[in-house]
Short mmCIF file of C-alpha atoms in Angstrom, two decimals:
data_model
loop_
_atom_site.label_atom_id
_atom_site.label_comp_id
_atom_site.label_asym_id
_atom_site.label_seq_id
_atom_site.Cartn_x
_atom_site.Cartn_y
_atom_site.Cartn_z
CA UNK A 280 2.71 47.11 37.22
CA UNK A 281 6.23 47.80 36.73
CA UNK A 282 7.70 46.18 33.18
CA UNK A 283 11.43 44.63 33.11
CA UNK A 284 12.34 45.01 29.43
CA UNK A 285 14.58 42.25 28.24
CA UNK A 286 16.91 42.12 25.42
CA UNK A 287 15.34 41.92 22.27
CA UNK A 288 15.56 38.45 20.11
CA UNK A 289 15.06 37.74 16.59
CA UNK A 290 11.94 35.61 17.13
CA UNK A 291 9.58 35.27 20.04
CA UNK A 292 7.20 32.15 20.13
CA UNK A 293 4.48 32.18 22.13
CA UNK A 294 3.24 28.91 23.34
CA UNK A 295 5.43 26.00 24.55
CA UNK A 296 3.23 22.99 23.23
CA UNK A 297 4.88 20.65 20.24
CA UNK A 298 3.99 23.08 17.71
CA UNK A 299 5.63 25.93 19.72
CA UNK A 300 8.93 23.91 20.32
CA UNK A 301 9.16 22.86 16.75
CA UNK A 302 9.12 26.21 15.44
CA UNK A 303 11.52 27.82 18.41
CA UNK A 304 14.08 24.88 17.27
CA UNK A 305 13.90 25.05 13.89
CA UNK A 306 14.39 29.15 14.29
CA UNK A 307 17.10 28.70 16.54
CA UNK A 308 18.50 26.01 13.73
CA UNK A 309 18.45 28.87 11.05
CA UNK A 310 20.68 31.28 13.27
CA UNK A 311 17.81 33.30 14.91
CA UNK A 312 17.93 34.85 18.52
CA UNK A 313 15.03 33.12 19.51
CA UNK A 314 12.87 33.28 22.82
CA UNK A 315 9.48 31.31 23.74
CA UNK A 316 7.39 32.21 26.45
CA UNK A 317 5.00 29.58 28.17
CA UNK A 318 4.55 28.87 31.82
CA UNK A 319 4.75 24.99 31.29
CA UNK A 320 6.65 24.23 28.03
CA UNK A 321 6.35 20.82 26.91
CA UNK A 322 2.50 20.65 27.93
CA UNK A 323 -0.38 21.37 25.96
CA UNK A 324 -2.42 19.10 24.18
CA UNK A 325 0.19 16.75 24.00
CA UNK A 326 -0.10 15.35 27.04
CA UNK A 327 -3.35 13.94 26.01
CA UNK A 328 -2.71 13.48 22.33
CA UNK A 329 -2.29 9.45 21.25
CA UNK A 330 0.38 10.22 18.78
CA UNK A 331 -1.05 8.48 15.63
CA UNK A 332 0.54 9.79 12.21
CA UNK A 333 -2.48 8.73 10.42
CA UNK A 334 -2.81 10.62 7.05
CA UNK A 335 -4.47 8.16 5.29
CA UNK A 336 -7.01 6.78 7.94
CA UNK A 337 -8.32 10.03 8.87
CA UNK A 338 -9.22 11.14 5.65
CA UNK A 339 -12.69 13.09 5.74
CA UNK A 340 -14.50 14.44 2.71
CA UNK A 341 -13.75 17.76 1.55
CA UNK A 342 -10.40 17.85 3.35
CA UNK A 343 -7.97 16.77 0.04
CA UNK A 344 -6.02 19.65 0.64
CA UNK A 345 -5.46 19.01 4.30
CA UNK A 346 -4.38 15.84 2.74
CA UNK A 347 -1.69 17.22 0.67
CA UNK A 348 0.20 18.72 4.01
CA UNK A 349 -0.49 15.87 5.92
CA UNK A 350 0.72 13.24 3.79
CA UNK A 351 4.11 15.94 3.58
CA UNK A 352 4.41 15.80 6.94
CA UNK A 353 4.10 12.07 7.56
CA UNK A 354 6.78 11.36 4.67
CA UNK A 355 9.08 13.69 6.83
CA UNK A 356 8.87 11.76 10.04
CA UNK A 357 11.56 9.51 9.49
CA UNK A 358 14.37 12.06 8.87
CA UNK A 359 12.65 14.14 11.37
CA UNK A 360 12.67 11.62 13.87
CA UNK A 361 16.69 10.89 13.17
CA UNK A 362 17.24 14.46 13.44
CA UNK A 363 15.46 15.28 16.52
CA UNK A 364 16.85 12.17 18.34
CA UNK A 365 20.32 13.16 17.60
CA UNK A 366 19.71 16.82 18.74
CA UNK A 367 18.02 15.82 21.96
CA UNK A 368 19.79 12.61 22.72
CA UNK A 369 16.18 11.18 23.58
CA UNK A 370 13.75 8.37 21.86
CA UNK A 371 10.84 9.86 20.90
CA UNK A 372 8.92 6.67 20.39
CA UNK A 373 8.45 6.80 16.67
CA UNK A 374 6.72 3.09 15.53
CA UNK A 375 6.38 2.26 11.67
CA UNK A 376 3.55 -0.30 12.70
CA UNK A 377 0.72 0.46 10.47
CA UNK A 378 -2.90 0.86 11.14
CA UNK A 379 -6.15 -1.47 10.96
CA UNK A 380 -9.05 0.03 10.89
CA UNK A 381 -12.29 -2.28 11.18
CA UNK A 382 -15.92 -2.40 11.12
CA UNK A 383 -18.10 -3.68 13.77
CA UNK A 384 -21.44 -4.19 11.78
CA UNK A 385 -23.04 -3.59 8.06
CA UNK A 386 -23.25 0.32 8.45
CA UNK A 387 -19.73 0.68 9.69
CA UNK A 388 -18.53 -1.66 7.04
CA UNK A 389 -20.25 0.41 4.07
CA UNK A 390 -18.63 3.55 5.47
CA UNK A 391 -14.95 1.85 5.37
CA UNK A 392 -15.69 0.81 1.60
CA UNK A 393 -16.75 4.35 1.43
CA UNK A 394 -13.70 5.36 2.92
CA UNK A 395 -11.55 2.89 0.99
CA UNK A 396 -12.91 3.93 -2.30
CA UNK A 397 -11.81 7.78 -1.34
CA UNK A 398 -8.09 6.69 -0.55
CA UNK A 399 -7.93 5.27 -4.13
CA UNK A 400 -9.22 8.37 -5.72
CA UNK A 401 -6.94 10.13 -3.88
CA UNK A 402 -4.05 7.93 -4.53
CA UNK A 403 -3.60 6.45 -1.06
CA UNK A 404 -2.32 3.12 -0.21
CA UNK A 405 -4.76 0.66 1.58
CA UNK A 406 -6.15 -2.75 1.47
CA UNK A 407 -9.37 -4.34 2.03
CA UNK A 408 -9.43 -7.14 4.55
CA UNK A 409 -12.37 -9.47 5.45
CA UNK A 410 -13.05 -9.84 9.29
CA UNK A 411 -11.16 -13.39 9.24
CA UNK A 412 -8.08 -11.51 7.79
CA UNK A 413 -8.37 -8.87 10.27
CA UNK A 414 -8.85 -11.05 13.08
CA UNK A 415 -5.65 -13.07 11.83
CA UNK A 416 -3.51 -10.17 11.83
CA UNK A 417 -4.95 -9.10 15.84
CA UNK A 418 -5.92 -12.27 17.47
CA UNK A 419 -7.39 -10.16 20.12
CA UNK A 420 -10.28 -8.43 17.94
CA UNK A 421 -13.84 -9.36 18.68
CA UNK A 422 -15.11 -12.00 16.55
CA UNK A 423 -17.95 -9.62 14.89
CA UNK A 424 -15.49 -7.78 13.17
CA UNK A 425 -17.02 -7.28 9.73
CA UNK A 426 -13.94 -6.43 7.75
CA UNK A 427 -11.33 -3.61 7.94
CA UNK A 428 -8.84 -1.55 6.31
CA UNK A 429 -4.95 -2.17 6.78
CA UNK A 430 -2.92 0.94 6.13
CA UNK A 431 0.94 0.11 6.63
CA UNK A 432 1.58 3.65 5.72
CA UNK A 433 -0.07 4.83 9.09
CA UNK A 434 2.66 4.89 11.98
CA UNK A 435 2.55 6.66 15.68
CA UNK A 436 5.20 8.46 17.89
CA UNK A 437 4.80 9.35 21.53
CA UNK A 438 3.99 12.72 21.95
CA UNK A 439 5.33 13.26 25.43
CA UNK A 440 8.41 11.90 24.34
CA UNK A 441 8.31 14.10 21.43
CA UNK A 442 7.50 16.94 23.44
CA UNK A 443 10.04 16.14 26.02
CA UNK A 444 12.76 15.92 23.07
CA UNK A 445 11.77 19.26 21.51
CA UNK A 446 12.29 20.98 24.91
CA UNK A 447 16.04 19.68 25.07
CA UNK A 448 16.30 20.25 21.47
CA UNK A 449 15.59 23.90 22.35
CA UNK A 450 17.63 24.44 25.18
CA UNK A 451 20.78 23.07 23.13
CA UNK A 452 19.95 25.13 20.39
CA UNK A 453 20.14 28.05 22.54
CA UNK A 454 16.42 29.09 22.96
CA UNK A 455 15.56 31.48 25.78
CA UNK A 456 12.81 30.19 28.07
CA UNK A 457 10.61 32.47 29.70
CA UNK A 458 8.31 30.07 32.10
CA UNK A 459 5.66 33.11 32.20
CA UNK A 460 2.30 33.19 30.57
CA UNK A 461 2.16 36.04 27.66
CA UNK A 462 -0.33 38.68 28.74
CA UNK A 463 -0.55 40.68 25.61
CA UNK A 464 1.09 41.33 22.32
CA UNK A 465 3.27 43.94 22.02
CA UNK A 466 2.38 46.37 19.15
CA UNK A 467 4.66 49.23 18.05
CA UNK A 468 4.31 51.67 15.28
CA UNK A 469 1.47 49.18 13.83
CA UNK A 470 3.78 46.15 13.86
CA UNK A 471 3.98 43.15 16.39
CA UNK A 472 7.10 43.88 18.63
CA UNK A 473 7.24 41.24 21.13
CA UNK A 474 4.96 40.53 24.40
CA UNK A 475 4.27 41.56 27.63
CA UNK A 476 4.30 38.52 30.21
CA UNK A 477 2.03 38.08 33.28
CA UNK A 478 4.88 39.22 35.45
CA UNK A 479 5.22 42.59 33.80
CA UNK A 480 8.27 41.52 31.93
CA UNK A 481 8.70 42.85 28.42
CA UNK A 482 9.98 40.62 25.83
CA UNK A 483 11.01 42.38 22.34
CA UNK A 484 11.36 40.63 19.19
CA UNK A 485 11.75 41.23 15.49
CA UNK A 486 8.73 38.49 14.80
CA UNK A 487 6.41 37.32 16.84
CA UNK A 488 4.75 33.52 16.32
CA UNK A 489 1.68 32.99 18.11
CA UNK A 490 1.57 29.28 18.73
CA UNK A 491 -0.33 29.08 21.98
CA UNK A 492 -2.74 26.16 20.79
CA UNK A 493 -6.51 26.53 22.05
CA UNK A 494 -5.63 30.00 24.03
CA UNK A 495 -4.33 31.51 20.47
CA UNK A 496 -7.59 33.41 20.11
CA UNK A 497 -7.76 34.98 23.42
CA UNK A 498 -3.97 36.84 23.46
CA UNK A 499 -4.61 40.17 24.50
CA UNK A 500 -3.15 43.02 22.22
CA UNK A 501 -4.11 41.32 18.78
CA UNK A 502 -5.97 43.41 16.62
CA UNK A 503 -9.51 41.74 15.91
CA UNK A 504 -9.21 41.36 12.44
CA UNK A 505 -6.26 39.21 12.83
CA UNK A 506 -7.24 37.36 15.88
CA UNK A 507 -7.35 33.46 14.94
CA UNK A 508 -10.48 32.18 15.12
CA UNK A 509 -9.43 29.03 17.17
CA UNK A 510 -11.94 27.48 19.46
CA UNK A 511 -11.17 24.37 22.38
CA UNK A 512 -12.49 20.58 21.69
CA UNK A 513 -12.02 18.50 24.22
CA UNK A 514 -11.07 14.97 24.15
CA UNK A 515 -11.04 12.62 26.99
CA UNK A 516 -8.30 9.67 26.92
CA UNK A 517 -7.32 6.64 29.06
CA UNK A 518 -3.99 5.05 29.46
CA UNK A 519 -3.74 1.36 30.18
CA UNK A 520 -0.89 -1.22 30.85
CA UNK A 521 -0.50 -4.55 29.17
CA UNK A 522 1.46 -7.18 31.67
CA UNK A 523 3.56 -9.16 30.43
CA UNK A 524 1.20 -12.05 30.86
CA UNK A 525 -1.20 -10.39 28.32
CA UNK A 526 1.62 -9.75 26.06
CA UNK A 527 1.68 -9.27 22.90
CA UNK A 528 -2.07 -7.64 22.89
CA UNK A 529 -1.76 -5.46 19.83
CA UNK A 530 1.11 -5.00 17.29
CA UNK A 531 -0.52 -1.98 15.23
CA UNK A 532 -2.91 0.82 16.11
CA UNK A 533 -6.58 -0.44 15.49
CA UNK A 534 -9.30 1.88 15.41
CA UNK A 535 -13.36 1.74 14.88
CA UNK A 536 -16.41 3.72 14.68
CA UNK A 537 -18.48 2.28 17.26
CA UNK A 538 -22.07 3.79 17.56
CA UNK A 539 -21.29 6.55 15.54
CA UNK A 540 -18.51 7.69 17.55
CA UNK A 541 -14.55 6.96 16.89
CA UNK A 542 -12.57 4.76 18.93
CA UNK A 543 -8.81 3.84 18.65
CA UNK A 544 -6.21 2.03 20.81
CA UNK A 545 -2.67 2.72 20.23
CA UNK A 546 -0.19 0.01 21.53
CA UNK A 547 3.43 1.63 23.00
CA UNK A 548 6.42 -0.57 22.74
CA UNK A 549 6.93 0.32 26.55
CA UNK A 550 3.42 -1.52 27.25
CA UNK A 551 1.27 1.34 27.31
CA UNK A 552 -2.18 1.02 25.78
CA UNK A 553 -3.78 4.45 24.74
CA UNK A 554 -7.52 4.40 24.52
CA UNK A 555 -9.27 7.87 23.26
CA UNK A 556 -10.82 9.86 22.38
CA UNK A 557 -13.85 11.69 22.97
CA UNK A 558 -14.87 15.15 20.94
CA UNK A 559 -16.81 17.52 23.15
CA UNK A 560 -17.79 20.96 22.33
CA UNK A 561 -17.48 22.12 26.04
CA UNK A 562 -15.62 25.39 26.26
CA UNK A 563 -12.71 25.35 28.46
CA UNK A 564 -13.93 22.31 30.65
CA UNK A 565 -11.25 19.61 31.31
CA UNK A 566 -13.39 17.68 33.76
CA UNK A 567 -12.49 13.75 33.32
CA UNK A 568 -16.19 12.20 33.92
CA UNK A 569 -17.56 9.25 34.58
CA UNK A 570 -19.40 9.08 31.12
CA UNK A 571 -16.66 9.93 29.22
CA UNK A 572 -14.63 6.97 30.62
CA UNK A 573 -17.48 4.29 30.29
CA UNK A 574 -17.95 5.65 26.75
CA UNK A 575 -14.61 4.87 25.68
CA UNK A 576 -13.84 1.57 27.66
CA UNK A 577 -17.42 0.36 26.35
CA UNK A 578 -16.52 1.17 23.03
CA UNK A 579 -12.86 -0.41 23.11
CA UNK A 580 -14.38 -3.54 24.93
CA UNK A 581 -16.52 -4.15 21.68
CA UNK A 582 -13.99 -3.95 19.37
CA UNK A 583 -11.16 -5.62 21.82
CA UNK A 584 -13.05 -7.58 24.61
CA UNK A 585 -9.93 -8.44 26.43
CA UNK A 586 -9.33 -4.79 27.21
CA UNK A 587 -11.37 -4.99 30.35
CA UNK A 588 -8.64 -7.17 31.94
CA UNK A 589 -6.06 -4.77 31.69
CA UNK A 590 -4.97 -2.10 34.55
CA UNK A 591 -6.49 1.44 34.11
CA UNK A 592 -3.11 3.66 34.85
CA UNK A 593 -4.41 7.21 33.98
CA UNK A 594 -7.55 9.39 32.92
CA UNK A 595 -6.86 12.42 31.08
CA UNK A 596 -9.02 15.32 29.33
CA UNK A 597 -7.65 18.02 27.29
CA UNK A 598 -8.33 20.61 24.55
CA UNK A 599 -7.20 20.29 20.97
CA UNK A 600 -7.38 24.15 19.12
CA UNK A 601 -9.70 23.73 16.39
CA UNK A 602 -10.29 25.86 13.59
CA UNK A 603 -13.53 27.02 11.40
CA UNK A 604 -12.42 24.45 8.56
CA UNK A 605 -10.27 21.85 10.41
CA UNK A 606 -7.23 22.81 9.19
CA UNK A 607 -4.24 24.54 10.73
CA UNK A 608 -3.33 28.41 10.29
CA UNK A 609 0.37 29.07 8.92
CA UNK A 610 1.98 32.19 8.41
CA UNK A 611 2.10 35.97 7.99
CA UNK A 612 -1.40 37.64 9.64
CA UNK A 613 -2.39 41.11 8.31
CA UNK A 614 -0.25 42.53 11.22
CA UNK A 615 3.46 43.15 9.81
CA UNK A 616 5.71 40.78 12.19
CA UNK A 617 2.64 38.57 13.72
CA UNK A 618 2.72 34.91 12.16
CA UNK A 619 0.35 32.12 13.29
CA UNK A 620 1.00 28.66 13.69
CA UNK A 621 -2.13 27.18 15.47
CA UNK A 622 -5.64 25.43 14.74
CA UNK A 623 -4.08 22.24 14.01
CA UNK A 624 -6.98 20.27 15.58
CA UNK A 625 -6.35 16.59 15.56
CA UNK A 626 -3.57 16.86 13.62
CA UNK A 627 -0.90 18.64 15.30
CA UNK A 628 1.69 15.85 16.08
CA UNK A 629 1.21 14.48 12.64
CA UNK A 630 1.98 18.14 11.28
CA UNK A 631 4.69 18.88 13.58
CA UNK A 632 7.41 18.43 11.22
CA UNK A 633 5.99 20.29 8.33
CA UNK A 634 5.01 23.10 10.41
CA UNK A 635 8.37 23.48 12.11
CA UNK A 636 10.06 23.66 8.24
CA UNK A 637 7.74 25.73 7.27
CA UNK A 638 7.77 28.39 10.07
CA UNK A 639 11.51 28.67 9.84
CA UNK A 640 11.23 29.01 6.17
CA UNK A 641 8.98 31.84 6.75
CA UNK A 642 11.06 33.59 9.75
CA UNK A 643 14.42 33.16 7.87
CA UNK A 644 13.14 35.66 5.27
CA UNK A 645 11.40 33.28 2.63
CA UNK A 646 8.07 32.31 1.80
CA UNK A 647 5.86 29.17 3.15
CA UNK A 648 6.82 25.91 1.21
CA UNK A 649 3.92 24.95 -1.44
CA UNK A 650 2.14 22.79 0.53
CA UNK A 651 1.73 25.23 3.32
CA UNK A 652 0.66 28.14 1.48
CA UNK A 653 -3.11 27.43 1.17
CA UNK A 654 -3.25 27.31 5.07
CA UNK A 655 -2.63 31.21 5.29
CA UNK A 656 -4.69 32.93 8.33
CA UNK A 657 -5.72 35.28 5.26
CA UNK A 658 -8.53 32.91 4.26
CA UNK A 659 -10.36 33.81 7.35
CA UNK A 660 -10.09 37.28 6.79
CA UNK A 661 -13.26 39.59 7.16
CA UNK A 662 -14.79 40.30 3.83
CA UNK A 663 -14.09 43.81 2.70
CA UNK A 664 -17.31 46.23 3.20
CA UNK A 665 -19.28 46.92 0.28
CA UNK A 666 -18.29 50.26 -1.46
CA UNK A 667 -21.43 52.82 -1.88
CA UNK A 668 -21.88 53.13 -5.87
CA UNK A 669 -22.05 56.87 -6.93
CA UNK A 670 -25.71 58.31 -7.43
#
């Protein structure tokens, strides 16, 4: 196939989800000429994400280092929102509404108590409530709620509005969009030098950022020893609408563990109610299944019985980009000129501000901020072969 070289850019971002877009926007704001390759920028996992900014209620054992990055990004969100809305002229649906995590049986209550202790040991703010106190906050909750955690610092944003605003901000900042799929990485003299698109166009760049979500591990031309270990994890999600006669339905995000599965309900100011999400190791399958929809509605009904009266307006499935340790890969690879911003898993929307700041600092000739350094791609580098001992 004939190729058509384009004029080189300082930075080429491969991938147009929220992580790729925020990286491109921040790079352009630093004065770097920036290009982005993606057939549908503004799509990706954000089309399915609920947009919970849940650094506290998403805390898991063994993820204390990731907690630091999550908290740094959560604290950044109000100023990031103001900056992005000014740059784009669009509302991204940021709501400082808080989160209520509740328990429906004794086992779940014990689990939440343990989570509360972990949060307290980690210096996080959360308040234990009785079932009656939970229902006083959210009257639509089921009578059987046994207790819960009120976390006033865990908020939400609308990921679709976020992606749309980032796309506009990129356009206004002068980012050049190549609405094609990157077919392979260009490597010249052992250095990343751009990419070849699926129509044969060559895009040259001084630095390349691979931010293609769950597809990041499939780009041809990337040496095997720096290929990111990212896999797709399927998530199905539902969207309902709250008619005026049922409003107000919920005032904040409500989440629980039901029969071992996480379920959450995220109310938007526009009357939309997002219910999610399944976690399925199904490879590249994005089929919406009757079983997935049933399980989400069943679990949500146990939590908030009135949900079955609401109109169901959308069902969708998407792929989260997951890494082996459930944390992102940020920064330089062993191939000069190639950087990674991928593997954010369930935290992609939450980590959008801090990822943009970190990658812009690196691309502008600096270093990763301290909070991002533990997430260098080098932590997954193959171990060196053992040296033979002299006889």
